[in-house]
Amino acid sequence: MKQHLVRLDRIAGELNAWLLVIAIGLGMLDLVVLIAKCMPPMPTPPAASSVAHHQHAAAPAPSSAELIS
């Protein structure tokens, strides 16, 4: 019976370490969620009304006539 108690004590000691790690991880997750809720929301970019009116920031590619001359 004493051997069983020693084994249970060792298992409980290892389990307590895992429970501590899980508790710390959940506490960090709660802290991150709390910080995220306290921050102002990020602005959303306006939706494009049409693909045809979409303008690229890059300059247009040169035509073949410009490349030859």
Short mmCIF file of N, CA and C in Angstrom, two decimals:
data_model
loop_
_atom_site.label_atom_id
_atom_site.label_comp_id
_atom_site.label_asym_id
_atom_site.label_seq_id
_atom_site.Cartn_x
_atom_site.Cartn_y
_atom_site.Cartn_z
N MET A 1 0.82 -1.19 0.00
CA MET A 1 0.00 0.00 0.00
C MET A 1 0.87 1.26 0.00
N LYS A 2 1.99 1.22 0.72
CA LYS A 2 2.87 2.37 0.78
C LYS A 2 3.46 2.69 -0.60
N GLN A 3 3.76 1.65 -1.38
CA GLN A 3 4.29 1.86 -2.73
C GLN A 3 3.27 2.58 -3.60
N HIS A 4 2.01 2.22 -3.45
CA HIS A 4 0.96 2.88 -4.24
C HIS A 4 0.85 4.36 -3.87
N LEU A 5 0.96 4.65 -2.59
CA LEU A 5 0.90 6.05 -2.15
C LEU A 5 2.09 6.85 -2.67
N VAL A 6 3.26 6.23 -2.71
CA VAL A 6 4.44 6.91 -3.23
C VAL A 6 4.27 7.18 -4.72
N ARG A 7 3.74 6.20 -5.45
CA ARG A 7 3.50 6.39 -6.89
C ARG A 7 2.47 7.47 -7.13
N LEU A 8 1.38 7.47 -6.34
CA LEU A 8 0.36 8.50 -6.48
C LEU A 8 0.92 9.89 -6.16
N ASP A 9 1.77 9.97 -5.16
CA ASP A 9 2.38 11.24 -4.80
C ASP A 9 3.27 11.76 -5.93
N ARG A 10 4.04 10.86 -6.54
CA ARG A 10 4.91 11.26 -7.66
C ARG A 10 4.07 11.71 -8.85
N ILE A 11 3.01 10.99 -9.16
CA ILE A 11 2.13 11.36 -10.28
C ILE A 11 1.46 12.70 -10.00
N ALA A 12 1.01 12.91 -8.75
CA ALA A 12 0.38 14.18 -8.39
C ALA A 12 1.37 15.33 -8.51
N GLY A 13 2.62 15.09 -8.16
CA GLY A 13 3.63 16.14 -8.29
C GLY A 13 3.86 16.52 -9.74
N GLU A 14 3.91 15.54 -10.62
CA GLU A 14 4.06 15.82 -12.05
C GLU A 14 2.81 16.48 -12.61
N LEU A 15 1.65 16.05 -12.16
CA LEU A 15 0.40 16.63 -12.64
C LEU A 15 0.28 18.08 -12.20
N ASN A 16 0.73 18.39 -10.99
CA ASN A 16 0.67 19.76 -10.51
C ASN A 16 1.54 20.68 -11.37
N ALA A 17 2.67 20.19 -11.84
CA ALA A 17 3.52 21.00 -12.71
C ALA A 17 2.81 21.29 -14.02
N TRP A 18 2.16 20.28 -14.60
CA TRP A 18 1.42 20.50 -15.85
C TRP A 18 0.25 21.44 -15.63
N LEU A 19 -0.45 21.29 -14.51
CA LEU A 19 -1.57 22.18 -14.22
C LEU A 19 -1.09 23.62 -14.03
N LEU A 20 0.07 23.80 -13.45
CA LEU A 20 0.63 25.14 -13.29
C LEU A 20 0.96 25.75 -14.65
N VAL A 21 1.54 24.97 -15.54
CA VAL A 21 1.86 25.46 -16.88
C VAL A 21 0.58 25.84 -17.62
N ILE A 22 -0.44 25.01 -17.53
CA ILE A 22 -1.71 25.31 -18.20
C ILE A 22 -2.35 26.55 -17.60
N ALA A 23 -2.30 26.69 -16.27
CA ALA A 23 -2.89 27.86 -15.61
C ALA A 23 -2.17 29.15 -16.03
N ILE A 24 -0.85 29.10 -16.13
CA ILE A 24 -0.10 30.29 -16.57
C ILE A 24 -0.45 30.62 -18.02
N GLY A 25 -0.55 29.61 -18.88
CA GLY A 25 -0.92 29.85 -20.27
C GLY A 25 -2.30 30.46 -20.41
N LEU A 26 -3.26 29.96 -19.65
CA LEU A 26 -4.61 30.52 -19.70
C LEU A 26 -4.64 31.94 -19.14
N GLY A 27 -3.84 32.20 -18.12
CA GLY A 27 -3.76 33.56 -17.59
C GLY A 27 -3.19 34.53 -18.61
N MET A 28 -2.17 34.10 -19.35
CA MET A 28 -1.60 34.95 -20.40
C MET A 28 -2.61 35.19 -21.51
N LEU A 29 -3.38 34.16 -21.87
CA LEU A 29 -4.41 34.32 -22.89
C LEU A 29 -5.47 35.32 -22.43
N ASP A 30 -5.88 35.24 -21.17
CA ASP A 30 -6.84 36.19 -20.63
C ASP A 30 -6.29 37.61 -20.68
N LEU A 31 -5.01 37.77 -20.36
CA LEU A 31 -4.39 39.09 -20.38
C LEU A 31 -4.36 39.66 -21.80
N VAL A 32 -4.04 38.83 -22.78
CA VAL A 32 -3.99 39.28 -24.17
C VAL A 32 -5.38 39.70 -24.65
N VAL A 33 -6.40 38.92 -24.29
CA VAL A 33 -7.77 39.26 -24.70
C VAL A 33 -8.20 40.56 -24.03
N LEU A 34 -7.85 40.75 -22.77
CA LEU A 34 -8.20 41.98 -22.07
C LEU A 34 -7.55 43.19 -22.73
N ILE A 35 -6.28 43.07 -23.08
CA ILE A 35 -5.58 44.16 -23.76
C ILE A 35 -6.21 44.43 -25.12
N ALA A 36 -6.56 43.38 -25.85
CA ALA A 36 -7.16 43.56 -27.17
C ALA A 36 -8.52 44.24 -27.07
N LYS A 37 -9.27 43.94 -26.02
CA LYS A 37 -10.58 44.57 -25.85
C LYS A 37 -10.45 46.03 -25.44
N CYS A 38 -9.38 46.39 -24.77
CA CYS A 38 -9.19 47.77 -24.32
C CYS A 38 -8.68 48.67 -25.44
N MET A 39 -8.09 48.12 -26.46
CA MET A 39 -7.54 48.92 -27.55
C MET A 39 -8.66 49.37 -28.48
N PRO A 40 -8.51 50.55 -29.10
CA PRO A 40 -9.55 50.99 -30.04
C PRO A 40 -9.54 50.11 -31.29
N PRO A 41 -10.69 49.95 -31.92
CA PRO A 41 -10.74 49.10 -33.12
C PRO A 41 -9.95 49.73 -34.27
N MET A 42 -9.39 48.88 -35.09
CA MET A 42 -8.64 49.36 -36.24
C MET A 42 -9.62 49.81 -37.32
N PRO A 43 -9.30 50.90 -38.03
CA PRO A 43 -10.21 51.36 -39.08
C PRO A 43 -10.21 50.38 -40.25
N THR A 44 -11.38 50.20 -40.83
CA THR A 44 -11.50 49.32 -41.99
C THR A 44 -11.38 50.15 -43.26
N PRO A 45 -10.67 49.66 -44.25
CA PRO A 45 -10.55 50.42 -45.50
C PRO A 45 -11.89 50.43 -46.23
N PRO A 46 -12.16 51.49 -46.99
CA PRO A 46 -13.43 51.53 -47.72
C PRO A 46 -13.47 50.44 -48.78
N ALA A 47 -14.64 49.88 -48.97
CA ALA A 47 -14.80 48.83 -49.96
C ALA A 47 -14.79 49.43 -51.36
N ALA A 48 -14.16 48.74 -52.30
CA ALA A 48 -14.13 49.20 -53.69
C ALA A 48 -15.49 48.94 -54.32
N SER A 49 -16.02 49.96 -55.01
CA SER A 49 -17.34 49.82 -55.61
C SER A 49 -17.28 49.02 -56.90
N SER A 50 -16.17 49.11 -57.61
CA SER A 50 -16.05 48.40 -58.88
C SER A 50 -14.58 48.08 -59.13
N VAL A 51 -14.35 46.96 -59.80
CA VAL A 51 -12.98 46.57 -60.13
C VAL A 51 -12.43 47.45 -61.24
N ALA A 52 -13.29 47.94 -62.14
CA ALA A 52 -12.84 48.76 -63.27
C ALA A 52 -12.27 50.09 -62.80
N HIS A 53 -12.74 50.62 -61.71
CA HIS A 53 -12.27 51.91 -61.23
C HIS A 53 -11.08 51.78 -60.30
N HIS A 54 -10.61 50.58 -60.10
CA HIS A 54 -9.48 50.35 -59.20
C HIS A 54 -8.19 50.83 -59.86
N GLN A 55 -7.44 51.68 -59.17
CA GLN A 55 -6.20 52.20 -59.72
C GLN A 55 -5.03 51.62 -58.93
N HIS A 56 -3.99 51.23 -59.65
CA HIS A 56 -2.80 50.70 -59.01
C HIS A 56 -1.85 51.84 -58.68
N ALA A 57 -1.05 51.65 -57.67
CA ALA A 57 -0.08 52.66 -57.28
C ALA A 57 1.14 52.64 -58.19
N ALA A 58 1.41 51.54 -58.86
CA ALA A 58 2.58 51.42 -59.73
C ALA A 58 2.33 52.16 -61.04
N ALA A 59 3.41 52.61 -61.66
CA ALA A 59 3.31 53.29 -62.95
C ALA A 59 2.94 52.28 -64.03
N PRO A 60 2.23 52.74 -65.07
CA PRO A 60 1.86 51.80 -66.14
C PRO A 60 3.10 51.32 -66.89
N ALA A 61 3.02 50.12 -67.42
CA ALA A 61 4.14 49.54 -68.16
C ALA A 61 4.30 50.27 -69.49
N PRO A 62 5.53 50.46 -69.95
CA PRO A 62 5.74 51.14 -71.23
C PRO A 62 5.23 50.27 -72.39
N SER A 63 4.75 50.94 -73.41
CA SER A 63 4.25 50.21 -74.58
C SER A 63 5.43 49.72 -75.41
N SER A 64 5.15 48.85 -76.38
CA SER A 64 6.23 48.31 -77.22
C SER A 64 6.83 49.40 -78.09
N ALA A 65 6.05 50.43 -78.50
CA ALA A 65 6.60 51.52 -79.30
C ALA A 65 7.61 52.33 -78.49
N GLU A 66 7.34 52.50 -77.20
CA GLU A 66 8.29 53.24 -76.37
C GLU A 66 9.56 52.44 -76.15
N LEU A 67 9.46 51.12 -76.11
CA LEU A 67 10.64 50.29 -75.89
C LEU A 67 11.55 50.27 -77.11
N ILE A 68 10.97 50.33 -78.32
CA ILE A 68 11.77 50.25 -79.56
C ILE A 68 12.52 51.56 -79.79
N SER A 69 11.90 52.69 -79.50
CA SER A 69 12.54 53.97 -79.80
C SER A 69 13.53 54.40 -78.76
#
